[in-house]
Coordinates of C-alpha atoms in Angstrom, one line a residue:
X4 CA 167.0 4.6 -32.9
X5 CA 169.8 5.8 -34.9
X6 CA 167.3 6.7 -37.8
X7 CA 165.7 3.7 -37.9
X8 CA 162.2 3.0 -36.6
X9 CA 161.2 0.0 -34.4
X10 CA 157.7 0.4 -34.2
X11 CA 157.2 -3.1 -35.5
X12 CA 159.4 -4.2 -32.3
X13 CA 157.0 -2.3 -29.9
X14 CA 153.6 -3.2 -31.3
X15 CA 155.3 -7.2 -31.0
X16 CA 155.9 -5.8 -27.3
X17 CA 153.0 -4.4 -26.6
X18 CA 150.3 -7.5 -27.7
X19 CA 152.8 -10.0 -25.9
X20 CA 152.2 -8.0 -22.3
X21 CA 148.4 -8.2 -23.7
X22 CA 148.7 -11.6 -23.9
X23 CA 150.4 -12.2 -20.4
X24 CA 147.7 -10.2 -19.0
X25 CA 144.8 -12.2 -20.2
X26 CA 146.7 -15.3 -19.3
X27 CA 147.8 -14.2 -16.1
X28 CA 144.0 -12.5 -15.1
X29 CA 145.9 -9.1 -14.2
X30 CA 143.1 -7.0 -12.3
X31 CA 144.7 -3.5 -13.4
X32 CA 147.8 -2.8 -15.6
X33 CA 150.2 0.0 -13.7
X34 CA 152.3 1.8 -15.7
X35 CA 155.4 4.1 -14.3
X36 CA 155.6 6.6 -17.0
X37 CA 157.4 7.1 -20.0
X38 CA 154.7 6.1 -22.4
X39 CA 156.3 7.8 -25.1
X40 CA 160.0 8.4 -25.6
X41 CA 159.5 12.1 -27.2
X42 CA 157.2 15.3 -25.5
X43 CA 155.9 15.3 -29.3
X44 CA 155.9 11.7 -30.3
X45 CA 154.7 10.8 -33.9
X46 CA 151.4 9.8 -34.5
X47 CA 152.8 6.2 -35.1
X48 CA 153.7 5.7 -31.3
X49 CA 150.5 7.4 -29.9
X50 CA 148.2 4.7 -32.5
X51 CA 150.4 2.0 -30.6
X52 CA 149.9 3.4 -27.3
X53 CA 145.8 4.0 -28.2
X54 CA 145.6 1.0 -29.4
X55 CA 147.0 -0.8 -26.1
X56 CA 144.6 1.7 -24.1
X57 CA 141.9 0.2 -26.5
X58 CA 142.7 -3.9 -26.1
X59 CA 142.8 -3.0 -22.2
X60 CA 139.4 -1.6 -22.4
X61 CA 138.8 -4.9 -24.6
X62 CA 139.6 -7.4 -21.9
X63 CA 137.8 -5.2 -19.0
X64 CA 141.1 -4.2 -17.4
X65 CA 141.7 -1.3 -16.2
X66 CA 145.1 0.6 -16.0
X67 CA 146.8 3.7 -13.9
X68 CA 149.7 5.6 -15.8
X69 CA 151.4 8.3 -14.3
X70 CA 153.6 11.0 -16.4
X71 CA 157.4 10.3 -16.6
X72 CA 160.1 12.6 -17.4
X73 CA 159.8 11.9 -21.5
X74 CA 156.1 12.9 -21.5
X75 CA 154.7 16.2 -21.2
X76 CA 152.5 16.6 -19.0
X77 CA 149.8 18.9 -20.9
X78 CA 149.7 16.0 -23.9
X79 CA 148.9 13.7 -21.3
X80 CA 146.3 15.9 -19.4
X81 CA 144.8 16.3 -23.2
X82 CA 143.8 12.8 -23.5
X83 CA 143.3 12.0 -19.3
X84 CA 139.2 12.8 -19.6
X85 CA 138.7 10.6 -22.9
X86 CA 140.9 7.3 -20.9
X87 CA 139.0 7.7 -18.2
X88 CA 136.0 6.3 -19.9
X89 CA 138.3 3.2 -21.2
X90 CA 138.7 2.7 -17.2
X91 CA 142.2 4.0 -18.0
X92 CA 143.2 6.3 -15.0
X93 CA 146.4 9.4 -16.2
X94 CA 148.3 11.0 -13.7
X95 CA 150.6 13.5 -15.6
X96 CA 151.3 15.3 -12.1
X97 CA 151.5 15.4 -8.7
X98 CA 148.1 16.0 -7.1
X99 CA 146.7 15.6 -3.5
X100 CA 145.1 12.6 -2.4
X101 CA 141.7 13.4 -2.6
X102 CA 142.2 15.1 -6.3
X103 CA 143.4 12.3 -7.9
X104 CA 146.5 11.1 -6.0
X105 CA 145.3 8.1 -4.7
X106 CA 143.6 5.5 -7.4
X107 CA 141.2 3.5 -5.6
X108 CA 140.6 0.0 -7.7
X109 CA 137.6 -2.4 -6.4
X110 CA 138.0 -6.2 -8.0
X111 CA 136.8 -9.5 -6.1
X112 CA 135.4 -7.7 -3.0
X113 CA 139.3 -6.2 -2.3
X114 CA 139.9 -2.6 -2.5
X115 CA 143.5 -1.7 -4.2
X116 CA 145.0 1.9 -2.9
X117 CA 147.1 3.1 -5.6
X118 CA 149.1 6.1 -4.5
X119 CA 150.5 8.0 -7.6
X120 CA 153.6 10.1 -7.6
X121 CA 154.5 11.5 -11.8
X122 CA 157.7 12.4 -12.4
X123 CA 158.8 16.6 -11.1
X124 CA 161.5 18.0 -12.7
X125 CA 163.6 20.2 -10.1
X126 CA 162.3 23.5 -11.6
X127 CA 158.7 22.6 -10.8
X128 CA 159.4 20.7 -7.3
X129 CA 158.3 24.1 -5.4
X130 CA 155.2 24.5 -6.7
X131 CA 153.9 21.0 -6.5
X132 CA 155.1 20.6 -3.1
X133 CA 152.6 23.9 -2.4
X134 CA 150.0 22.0 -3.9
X135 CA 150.4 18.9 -1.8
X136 CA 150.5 21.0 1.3
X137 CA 152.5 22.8 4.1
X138 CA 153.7 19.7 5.4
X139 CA 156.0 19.0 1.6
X140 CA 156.3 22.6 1.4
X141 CA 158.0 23.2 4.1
X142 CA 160.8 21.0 3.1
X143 CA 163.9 22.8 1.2
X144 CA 165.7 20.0 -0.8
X145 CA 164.2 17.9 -4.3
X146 CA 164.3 14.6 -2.5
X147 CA 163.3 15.3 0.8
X148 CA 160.0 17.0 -1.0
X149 CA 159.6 13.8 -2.9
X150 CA 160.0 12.1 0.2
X151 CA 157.5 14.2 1.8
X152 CA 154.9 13.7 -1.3
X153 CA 154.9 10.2 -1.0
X154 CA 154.3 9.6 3.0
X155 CA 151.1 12.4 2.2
X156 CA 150.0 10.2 -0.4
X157 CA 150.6 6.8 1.2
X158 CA 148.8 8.0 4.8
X159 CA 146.1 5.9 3.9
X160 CA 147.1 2.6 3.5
X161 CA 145.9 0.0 6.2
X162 CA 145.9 -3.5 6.8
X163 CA 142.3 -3.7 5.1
X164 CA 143.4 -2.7 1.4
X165 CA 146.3 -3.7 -1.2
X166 CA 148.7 -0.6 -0.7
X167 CA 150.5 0.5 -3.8
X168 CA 153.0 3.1 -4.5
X169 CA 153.9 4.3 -8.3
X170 CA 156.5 6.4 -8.6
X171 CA 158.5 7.8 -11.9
X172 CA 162.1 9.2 -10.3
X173 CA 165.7 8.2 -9.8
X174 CA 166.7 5.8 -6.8
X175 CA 170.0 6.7 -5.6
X176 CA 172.5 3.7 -5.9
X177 CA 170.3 2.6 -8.2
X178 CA 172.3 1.0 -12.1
X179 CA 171.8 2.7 -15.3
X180 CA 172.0 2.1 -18.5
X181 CA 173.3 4.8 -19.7
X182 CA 170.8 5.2 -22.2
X183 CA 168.6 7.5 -20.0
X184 CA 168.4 11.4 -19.5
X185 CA 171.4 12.1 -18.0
X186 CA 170.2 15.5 -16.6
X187 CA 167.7 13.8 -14.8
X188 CA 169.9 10.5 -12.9
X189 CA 172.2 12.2 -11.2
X190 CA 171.9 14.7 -8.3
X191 CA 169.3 16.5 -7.4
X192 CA 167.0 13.8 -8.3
X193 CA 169.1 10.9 -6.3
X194 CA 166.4 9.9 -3.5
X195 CA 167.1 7.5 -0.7
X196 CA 165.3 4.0 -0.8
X197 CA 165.4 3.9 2.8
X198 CA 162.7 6.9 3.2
X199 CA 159.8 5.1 1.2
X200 CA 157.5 3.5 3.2
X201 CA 157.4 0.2 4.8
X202 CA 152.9 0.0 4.9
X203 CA 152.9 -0.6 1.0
X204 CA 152.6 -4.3 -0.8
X205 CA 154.6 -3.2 -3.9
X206 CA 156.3 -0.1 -5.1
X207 CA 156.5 0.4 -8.8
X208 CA 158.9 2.5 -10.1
X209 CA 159.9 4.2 -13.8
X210 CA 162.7 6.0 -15.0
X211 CA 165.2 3.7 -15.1
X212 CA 165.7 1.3 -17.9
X213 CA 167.7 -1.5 -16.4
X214 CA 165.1 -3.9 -14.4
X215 CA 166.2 -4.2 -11.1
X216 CA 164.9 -4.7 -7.6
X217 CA 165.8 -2.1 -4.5
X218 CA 166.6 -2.0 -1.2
X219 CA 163.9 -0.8 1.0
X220 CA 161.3 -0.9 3.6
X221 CA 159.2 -2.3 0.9
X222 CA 159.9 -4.1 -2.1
X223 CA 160.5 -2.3 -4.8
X224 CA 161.3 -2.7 -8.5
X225 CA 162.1 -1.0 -12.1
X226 CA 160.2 -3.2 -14.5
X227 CA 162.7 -1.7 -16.9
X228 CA 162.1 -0.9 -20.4
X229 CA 160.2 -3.6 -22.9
X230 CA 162.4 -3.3 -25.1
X231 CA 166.6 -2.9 -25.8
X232 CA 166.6 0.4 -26.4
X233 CA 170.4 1.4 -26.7
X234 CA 173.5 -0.3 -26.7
X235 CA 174.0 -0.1 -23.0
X236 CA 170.8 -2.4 -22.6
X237 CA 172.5 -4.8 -24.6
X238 CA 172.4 -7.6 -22.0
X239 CA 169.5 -7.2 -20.4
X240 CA 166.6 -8.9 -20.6
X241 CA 163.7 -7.3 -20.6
X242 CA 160.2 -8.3 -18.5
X243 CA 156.9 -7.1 -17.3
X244 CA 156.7 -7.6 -13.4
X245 CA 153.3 -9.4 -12.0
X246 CA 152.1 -8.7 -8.8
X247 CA 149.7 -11.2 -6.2
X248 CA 148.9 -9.0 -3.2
X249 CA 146.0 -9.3 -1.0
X250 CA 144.9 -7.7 2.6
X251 CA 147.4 -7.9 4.9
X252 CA 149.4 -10.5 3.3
X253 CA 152.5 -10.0 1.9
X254 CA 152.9 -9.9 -1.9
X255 CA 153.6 -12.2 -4.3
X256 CA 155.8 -11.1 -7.2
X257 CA 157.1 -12.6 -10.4
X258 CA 159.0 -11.6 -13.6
X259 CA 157.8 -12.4 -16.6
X260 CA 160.5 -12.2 -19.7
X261 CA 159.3 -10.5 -22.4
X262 CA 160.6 -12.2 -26.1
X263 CA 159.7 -9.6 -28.5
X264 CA 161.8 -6.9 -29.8
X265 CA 165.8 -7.6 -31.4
X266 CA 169.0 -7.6 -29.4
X267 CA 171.5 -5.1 -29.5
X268 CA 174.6 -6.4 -30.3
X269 CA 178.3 -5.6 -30.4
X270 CA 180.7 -7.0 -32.8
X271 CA 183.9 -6.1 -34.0
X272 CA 187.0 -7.8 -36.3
X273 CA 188.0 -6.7 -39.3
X274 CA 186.4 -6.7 -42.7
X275 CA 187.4 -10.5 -43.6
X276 CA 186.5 -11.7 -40.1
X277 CA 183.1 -10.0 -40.1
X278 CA 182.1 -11.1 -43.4
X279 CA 182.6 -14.7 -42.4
X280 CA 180.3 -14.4 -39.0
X281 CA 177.7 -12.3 -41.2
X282 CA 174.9 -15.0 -41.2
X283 CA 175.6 -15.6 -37.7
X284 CA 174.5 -12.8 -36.5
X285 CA 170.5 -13.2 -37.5
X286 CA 168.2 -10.3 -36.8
X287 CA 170.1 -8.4 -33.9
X288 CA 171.2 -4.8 -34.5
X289 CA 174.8 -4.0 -34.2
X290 CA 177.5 -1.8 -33.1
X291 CA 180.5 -2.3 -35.3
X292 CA 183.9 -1.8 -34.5
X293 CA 186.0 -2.9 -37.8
X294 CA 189.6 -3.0 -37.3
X295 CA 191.7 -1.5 -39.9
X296 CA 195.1 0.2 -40.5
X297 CA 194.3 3.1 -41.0
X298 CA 190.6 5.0 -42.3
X299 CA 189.6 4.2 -45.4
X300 CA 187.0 5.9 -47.7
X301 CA 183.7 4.3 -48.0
X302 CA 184.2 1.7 -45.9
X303 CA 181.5 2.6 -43.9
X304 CA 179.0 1.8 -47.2
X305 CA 181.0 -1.8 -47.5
X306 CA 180.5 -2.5 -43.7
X307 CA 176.7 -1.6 -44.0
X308 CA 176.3 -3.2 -47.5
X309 CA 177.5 -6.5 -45.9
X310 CA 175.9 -6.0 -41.8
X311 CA 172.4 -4.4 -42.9
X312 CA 171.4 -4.0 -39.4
X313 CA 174.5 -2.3 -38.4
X314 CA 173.2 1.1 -36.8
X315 CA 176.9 2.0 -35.6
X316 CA 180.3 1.4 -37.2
X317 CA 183.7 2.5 -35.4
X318 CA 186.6 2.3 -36.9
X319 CA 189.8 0.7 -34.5
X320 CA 193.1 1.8 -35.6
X321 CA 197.1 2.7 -34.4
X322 CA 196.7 6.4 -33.5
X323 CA 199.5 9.0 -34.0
X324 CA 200.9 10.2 -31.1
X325 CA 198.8 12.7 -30.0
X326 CA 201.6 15.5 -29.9
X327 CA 199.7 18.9 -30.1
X328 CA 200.1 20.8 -33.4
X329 CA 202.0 24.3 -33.5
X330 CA 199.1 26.5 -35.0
X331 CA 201.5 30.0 -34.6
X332 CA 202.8 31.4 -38.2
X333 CA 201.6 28.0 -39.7
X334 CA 200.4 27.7 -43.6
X335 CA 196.3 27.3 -43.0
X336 CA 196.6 24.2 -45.9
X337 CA 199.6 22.6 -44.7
X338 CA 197.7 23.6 -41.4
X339 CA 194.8 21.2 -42.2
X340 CA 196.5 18.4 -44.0
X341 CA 198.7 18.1 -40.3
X342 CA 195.1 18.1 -38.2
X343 CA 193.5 15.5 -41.0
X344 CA 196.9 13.4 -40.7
X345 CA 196.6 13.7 -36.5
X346 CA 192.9 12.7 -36.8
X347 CA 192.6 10.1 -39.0
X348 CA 196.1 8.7 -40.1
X349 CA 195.7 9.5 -43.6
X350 CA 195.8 12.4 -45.5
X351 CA 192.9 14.0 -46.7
X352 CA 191.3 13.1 -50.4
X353 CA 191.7 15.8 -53.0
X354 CA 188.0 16.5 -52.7
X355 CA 188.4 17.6 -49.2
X356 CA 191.4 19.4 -49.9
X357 CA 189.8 21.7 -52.7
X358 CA 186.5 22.2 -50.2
X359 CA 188.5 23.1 -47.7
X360 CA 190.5 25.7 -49.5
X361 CA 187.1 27.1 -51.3
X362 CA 186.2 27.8 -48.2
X363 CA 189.4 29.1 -46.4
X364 CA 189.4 31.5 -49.7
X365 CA 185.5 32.5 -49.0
X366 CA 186.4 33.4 -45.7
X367 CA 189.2 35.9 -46.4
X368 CA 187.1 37.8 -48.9
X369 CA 184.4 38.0 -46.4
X370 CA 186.8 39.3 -43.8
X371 CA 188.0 42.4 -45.9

């Protein structure tokens, strides 16, 4: 995040959900997707992630993970034959029932269904709705194929098993955080709550970051993200969800808070005001707005030399009035000091100035 790495925060994450599910007894961990947050992550958040997989395997629990729109699919399929030996079962993509698309889980003499529904982009909706069958393919739009996919997968669910849905995709109605793809929470992807079906105990969902519960025929949640993972998760705290569901019972369902990891913060005052609330502000990382006159040189260095965990710094200051500058028959240096003046209320150092006109000259000389 902003250059700075917070793999210390996740591995903290990561052994406190082990811990909650050796205290709790969890009989399987389910995971919606986004295990990493890059298609190439570094090998420092695939030792984290192995090493999770690993203490699972530890503690005899078994897990189901299905692909989310950060994960690539073909990374995850790499590693799905080696996991399955640790009892750890990948879904990176849609497949039928009978191929994989329904995760059967035996513990205590109860049989858990665990339908499984990765995240499609809208570019490769087509083809997976052929492979689930004519009666997805024969739908035109994203969500009613998604839709489709999960009343194929969830046909088997009966009163005799624990019926479980996991599905990585965007809820419509459902809050973001603004921290997430944008591409992929907004329309096409929007699919109605009130089309999942009402046979399941639980419906897991990823994608979203923001834990939250939905509207619909069963309940369904977004654990959320274990960690703050931009400033517009800054209030929200984050938790693993626990589920208690037996035959034909209803489920029981708790959120456990999750303590590890450091708050995102936002603070703002000016220089004097800031350095007096310094050691108030502990181990959080911060968005800074300083307030100022007008922009000053280096300040920036002063702000982060006194707030070391300041990952942003804004500067609030008057603006000009934002009348727009003739550019016609204009002098290209007077030209520029009049944009640096509108931008930043000052005008430009006389380090900038010589750059600028270095390269103005370049230019010319290239143009003839």
């Amino acid at each position: 995040m902003k250059g700075r790495s917070r793999s210390d925060e996740h591995e903290a994450a990561l052994s406190e959900i082990l811990d909650i599910a050796k205290r709790e007894t969890v009989d399987c961990v389910l995971i919606t997707g986004d295990i990493f947050d890059s298609q190439a992550p570094p090998p420092e958040a695939e030792r984290l992630a192995f090493n999770f997989f690993s203490e699972l395997r530890g503690s005899s629990t078994p897990a189901v993970i299905i692909g989310g729109n950060h994960d690539h699919p073909k990374r995850l399929l790499a590693i799905r034959d080696v996991l399955r030996w640790l009892d750890i079962h990948v879904r990176p993509e849609p497949v039928r029932s009978g191929d994989g698309g329904v995760v059967q889980i035996q513990k205590n003499g109860e049989l858990a269904q665990i339908a499984v529904l990765p995240f499609v982009t809208a570019g490769k909706i087509e083809d997976a709705a052929k492979l689930m069958g004519p009666e997805v393919e024969r739908y035109q739009e994203y969500s009613e194929r998604i839709v489709a996919m999960c009343e194929t997968l969830t046909q088997s669910f009966s009163a005799k098993t624990i019926n479980l849905l996991l599905a990585h995709m965007y809820i419509d109605g459902a809050e973001t955080s603004q921290s997430e793809r944008e591409i992929h929470v907004a329309k096409p992807y929007a699919v109605s709550p009130q089309r999942f079906p009402s046979t399941a105990h639980y419906i897991a969902l990823g994608h979203l970051h923001r834990p939250q519960e939905i509207a619909a025929p069963s309940r369904a949640l977004y654990a959320g993200s274990i960690l703050q993972l931009d400033f517009g998760e800054r209030d929200q705290q984050k938790r693993v969800v626990i589920i208690d569901a037996h035959p034909g019972k209803p489920a029981t369902i708790e959120s456990h808070a999750l303590q590890s990891g450091r708050r995102l913060r936002d603070v703002s005052g000016t220089l004097e005001e800031l350095q007096a609330k310094a050691e108030t502000f502990g181990e959080d990382l911060l968005r800074v707005t300083i307030k100022v006159e007008r922009p000053v040189p280096g300040i920036a260095d002063t702000v982060r030399e006194m707030l070391p965990n300041a990952l942003e710094i804004r500067l609030d200051y008057p603006r000009l009035d934002a009348t727009p500058i003739e550019i016609a028959g204009s002098d290209p240096y007077e030209l520029f000091n009049r944009f640096y003046l509108h931008q930043r209320a000052s005008t430009p150092p006389d380090e900038l100035s010589k750059l600028f006109r270095s390269l103005y000259e370049e230019a010319l000389d290239a143009s003839d």
